[in-house]
Coordinates of C-alpha atoms in Angstrom, one line a residue:
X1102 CA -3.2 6.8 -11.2
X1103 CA -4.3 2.7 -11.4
X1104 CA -1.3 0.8 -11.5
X1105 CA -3.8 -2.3 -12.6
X1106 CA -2.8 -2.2 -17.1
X1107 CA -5.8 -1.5 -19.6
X1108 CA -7.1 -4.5 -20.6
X1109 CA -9.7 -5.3 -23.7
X1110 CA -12.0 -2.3 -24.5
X1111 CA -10.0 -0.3 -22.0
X1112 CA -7.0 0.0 -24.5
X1113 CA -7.2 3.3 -27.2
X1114 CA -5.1 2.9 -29.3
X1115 CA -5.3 2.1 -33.6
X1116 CA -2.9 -0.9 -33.4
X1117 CA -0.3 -3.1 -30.8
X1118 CA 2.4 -5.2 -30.8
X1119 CA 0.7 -8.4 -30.1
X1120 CA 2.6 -11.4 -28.1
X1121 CA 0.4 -14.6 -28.3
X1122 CA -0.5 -16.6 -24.9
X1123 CA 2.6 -18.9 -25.4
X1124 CA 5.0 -15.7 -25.3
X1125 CA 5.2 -15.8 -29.3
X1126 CA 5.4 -12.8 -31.5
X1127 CA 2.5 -12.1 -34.0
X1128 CA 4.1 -8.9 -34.7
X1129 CA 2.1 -5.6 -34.7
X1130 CA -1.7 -5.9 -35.6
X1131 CA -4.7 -3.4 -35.6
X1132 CA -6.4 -3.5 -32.3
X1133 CA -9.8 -4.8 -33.5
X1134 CA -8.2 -7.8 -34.9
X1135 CA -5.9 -8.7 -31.2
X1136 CA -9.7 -8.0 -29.7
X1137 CA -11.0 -10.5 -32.3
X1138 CA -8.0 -12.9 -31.1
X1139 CA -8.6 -12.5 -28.0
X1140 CA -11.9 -13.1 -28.2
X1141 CA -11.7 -16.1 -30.4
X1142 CA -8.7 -17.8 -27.4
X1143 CA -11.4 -17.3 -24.5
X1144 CA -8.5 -15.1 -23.4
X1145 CA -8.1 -11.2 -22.5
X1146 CA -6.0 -8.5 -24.6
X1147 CA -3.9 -7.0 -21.3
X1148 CA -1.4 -3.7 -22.4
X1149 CA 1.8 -5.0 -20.7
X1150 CA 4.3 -1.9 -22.0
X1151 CA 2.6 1.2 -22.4
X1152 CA 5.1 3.4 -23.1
X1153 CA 6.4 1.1 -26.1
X1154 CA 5.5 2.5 -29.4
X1155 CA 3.1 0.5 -30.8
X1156 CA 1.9 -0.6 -26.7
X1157 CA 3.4 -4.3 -26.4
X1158 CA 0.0 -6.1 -25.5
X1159 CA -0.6 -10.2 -24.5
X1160 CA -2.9 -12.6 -24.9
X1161 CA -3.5 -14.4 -21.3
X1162 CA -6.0 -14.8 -18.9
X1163 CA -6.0 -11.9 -16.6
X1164 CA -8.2 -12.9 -13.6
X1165 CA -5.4 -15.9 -13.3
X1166 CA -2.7 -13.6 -13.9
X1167 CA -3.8 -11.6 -11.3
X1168 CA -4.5 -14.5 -8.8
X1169 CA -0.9 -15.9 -9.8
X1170 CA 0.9 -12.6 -8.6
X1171 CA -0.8 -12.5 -5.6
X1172 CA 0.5 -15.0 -4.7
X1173 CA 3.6 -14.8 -5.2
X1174 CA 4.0 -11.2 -3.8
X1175 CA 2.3 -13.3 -1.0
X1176 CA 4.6 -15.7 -0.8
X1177 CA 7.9 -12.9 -1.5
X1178 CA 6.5 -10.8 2.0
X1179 CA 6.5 -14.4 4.1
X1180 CA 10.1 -15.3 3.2
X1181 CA 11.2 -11.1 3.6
X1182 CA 14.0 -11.4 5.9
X1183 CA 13.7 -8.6 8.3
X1184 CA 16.4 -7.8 10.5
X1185 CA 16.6 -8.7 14.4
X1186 CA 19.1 -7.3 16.4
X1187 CA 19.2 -9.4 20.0
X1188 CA 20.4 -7.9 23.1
X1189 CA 22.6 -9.9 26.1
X1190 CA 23.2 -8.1 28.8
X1191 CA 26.4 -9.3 30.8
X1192 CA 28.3 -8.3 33.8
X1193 CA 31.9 -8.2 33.7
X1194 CA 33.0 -11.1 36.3
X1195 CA 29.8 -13.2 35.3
X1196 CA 30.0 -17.0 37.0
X1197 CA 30.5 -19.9 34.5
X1198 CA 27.2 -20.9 35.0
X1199 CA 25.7 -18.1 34.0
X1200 CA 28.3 -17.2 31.4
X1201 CA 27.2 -20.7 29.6
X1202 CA 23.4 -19.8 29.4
X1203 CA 23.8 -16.4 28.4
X1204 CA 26.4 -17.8 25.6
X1205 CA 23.3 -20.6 24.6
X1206 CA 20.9 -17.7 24.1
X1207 CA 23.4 -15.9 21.9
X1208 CA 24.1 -19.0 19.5
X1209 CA 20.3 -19.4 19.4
X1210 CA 19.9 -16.2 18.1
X1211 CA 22.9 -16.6 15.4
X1212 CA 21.5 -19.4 14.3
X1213 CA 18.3 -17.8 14.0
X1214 CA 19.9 -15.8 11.2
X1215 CA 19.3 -12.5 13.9
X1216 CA 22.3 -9.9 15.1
X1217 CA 23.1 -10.0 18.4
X1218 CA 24.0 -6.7 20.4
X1219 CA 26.4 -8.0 23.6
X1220 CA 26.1 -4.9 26.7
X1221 CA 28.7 -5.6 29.3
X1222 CA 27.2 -3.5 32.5
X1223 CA 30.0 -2.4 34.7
X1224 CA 29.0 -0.6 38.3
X1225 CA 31.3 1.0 40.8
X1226 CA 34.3 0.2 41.2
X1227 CA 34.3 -1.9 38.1
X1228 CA 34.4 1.0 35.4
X1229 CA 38.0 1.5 36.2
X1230 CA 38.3 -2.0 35.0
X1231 CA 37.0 -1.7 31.3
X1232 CA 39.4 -5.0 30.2
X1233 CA 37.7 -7.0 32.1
X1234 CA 34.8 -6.5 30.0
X1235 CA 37.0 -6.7 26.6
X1236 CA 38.7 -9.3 27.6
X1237 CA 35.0 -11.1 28.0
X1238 CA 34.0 -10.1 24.8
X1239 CA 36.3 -12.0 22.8
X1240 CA 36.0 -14.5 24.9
X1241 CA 32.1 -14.7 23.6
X1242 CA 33.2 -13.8 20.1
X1243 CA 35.8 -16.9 19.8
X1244 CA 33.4 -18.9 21.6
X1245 CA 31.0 -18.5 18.9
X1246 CA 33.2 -18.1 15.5
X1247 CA 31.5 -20.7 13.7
X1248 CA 28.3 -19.1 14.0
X1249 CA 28.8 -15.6 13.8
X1250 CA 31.3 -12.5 13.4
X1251 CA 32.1 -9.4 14.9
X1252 CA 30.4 -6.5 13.0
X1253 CA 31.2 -3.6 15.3
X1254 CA 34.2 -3.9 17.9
X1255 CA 33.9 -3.9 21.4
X1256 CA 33.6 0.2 22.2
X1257 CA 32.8 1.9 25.9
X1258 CA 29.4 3.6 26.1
X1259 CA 29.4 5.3 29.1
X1260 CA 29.2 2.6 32.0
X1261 CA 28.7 -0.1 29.4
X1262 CA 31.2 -1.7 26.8
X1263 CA 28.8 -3.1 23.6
X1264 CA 29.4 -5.5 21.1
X1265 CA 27.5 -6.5 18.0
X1266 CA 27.7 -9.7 16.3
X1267 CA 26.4 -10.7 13.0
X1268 CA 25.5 -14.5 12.0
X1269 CA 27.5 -16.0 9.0
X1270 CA 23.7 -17.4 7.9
X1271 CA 21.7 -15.4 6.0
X1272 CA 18.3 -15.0 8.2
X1273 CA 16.5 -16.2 4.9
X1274 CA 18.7 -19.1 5.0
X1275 CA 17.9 -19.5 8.6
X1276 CA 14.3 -19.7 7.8
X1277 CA 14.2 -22.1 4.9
X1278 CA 16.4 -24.2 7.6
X1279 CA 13.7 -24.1 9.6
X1280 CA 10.6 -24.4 7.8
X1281 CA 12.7 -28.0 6.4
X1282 CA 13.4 -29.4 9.6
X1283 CA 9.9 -28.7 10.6
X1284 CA 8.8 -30.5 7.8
X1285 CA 10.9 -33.4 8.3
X1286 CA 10.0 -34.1 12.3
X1287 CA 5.8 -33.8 10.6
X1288 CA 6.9 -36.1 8.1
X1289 CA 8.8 -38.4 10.9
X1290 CA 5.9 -38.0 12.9
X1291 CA 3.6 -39.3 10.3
X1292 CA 5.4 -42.2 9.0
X1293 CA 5.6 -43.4 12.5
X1294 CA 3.1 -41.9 15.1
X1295 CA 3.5 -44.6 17.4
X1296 CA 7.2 -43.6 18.4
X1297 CA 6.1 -40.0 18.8
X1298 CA 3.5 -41.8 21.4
X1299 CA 6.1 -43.9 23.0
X1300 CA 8.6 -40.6 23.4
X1301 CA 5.6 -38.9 25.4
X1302 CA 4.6 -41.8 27.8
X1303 CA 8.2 -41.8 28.8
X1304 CA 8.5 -38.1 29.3
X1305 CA 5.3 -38.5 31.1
X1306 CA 6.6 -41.0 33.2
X1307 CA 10.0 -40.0 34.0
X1308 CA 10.3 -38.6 37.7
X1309 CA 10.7 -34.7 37.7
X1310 CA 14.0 -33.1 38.5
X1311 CA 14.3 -31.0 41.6
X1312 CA 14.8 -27.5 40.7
X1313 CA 19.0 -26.5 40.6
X1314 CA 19.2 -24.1 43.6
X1315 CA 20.2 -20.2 42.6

């Protein structure tokens, strides 16, 4: 069956409940004479409740209407938030440095509105050792309270120990965030182009950085 409603001629039945293209009610009328109204607003008769008894039909122009709903379904399936879930892969006795970037890629992802699933990897010797791994857990989860929460507590999974945290910011949130601070560095770049040119000279021009050893 069409899900598109009967519209003008299409619509058989002796008389509707007519709603005028302001959302008024005219109450129920024969169908020749909403036709005739129709015809005399440059608009089209479009059945919006079939089921009703007499059919509830509108005066409006369809081809808009449709256009208008397009676009908004559109619009609905760009801001669908669909849910991420990250992975970080740690191992138990993980060195500061190392600790610190893995913890920056997590609060990226938090912030990103995503989940994030924390895998501490434990080998040998350090399975018999599963608090090491708890212990590093919290660590992570206090480290990054403001951000996000534990939604499943730390658990063993064979050689592993996972974790899953879930952002306090809704990922639709996340994205209006940043589609508005994208907005405002265009704007900043437009109401002054010449600084955005200045910042790039000077990253040209500043002397590289050796590479940090391993």
């Amino acid at each position: 069956m069409s899900a598109e409603p009967r519209i003008n001629d299409r619509i058989r039945v002796p008389e509707v409940r007519l709603v005028g293209p302001s959302g008024e009610q005219v109450g129920i009328v024969p169908l020749a004479k909403a036709l005739e109204l129709a015809q005399e607003y440059d608009l089209d008769l479009v059945e919006v409740a079939a089921n009703a008894r007499p059919p509830v039909c509108k005066l409006m122009d369809y081809g808009k209407f449709k256009y208008e709903s397009a676009m908004k379904a559109r619009e609905a399936r760009k801001n669908q938030a669909h849910t991420v879930i990250k992975e970080m892969k740690l191992r138990p006795k993980i060195d500061p440095h190392d600790y610190d970037t893995k913890k920056g890629h997590v609060v990226r992802f938090l912030k990103q509105g995503d989940k994030v699933k924390i895998t501490i990897m434990f080998r040998g010797r350090e399975q018999s050792r599963p608090e090491l791994g708890y212990r590093l857990l919290q660590r992570l989860a206090e480290d990054v309270q403001d951000l996000g929460f534990v939604e499943s507590n730390p658990k063993q999974d064979g050689r592993n120990m996972i974790m899953v945290l879930g952002p306090h910011k809704k990922k639709t949130e996340a994205m209006a965030e940043a589609r508005e601070a994208q907005a405002a560095r265009k704007a900043e770049a437009k109401a002054h182009p010449g600084r955005s040119q200045n910042a790039a000279e000077e990253t040209a021009e500043a002397p590289a950085e050796a590479p940090a050893e391993a």
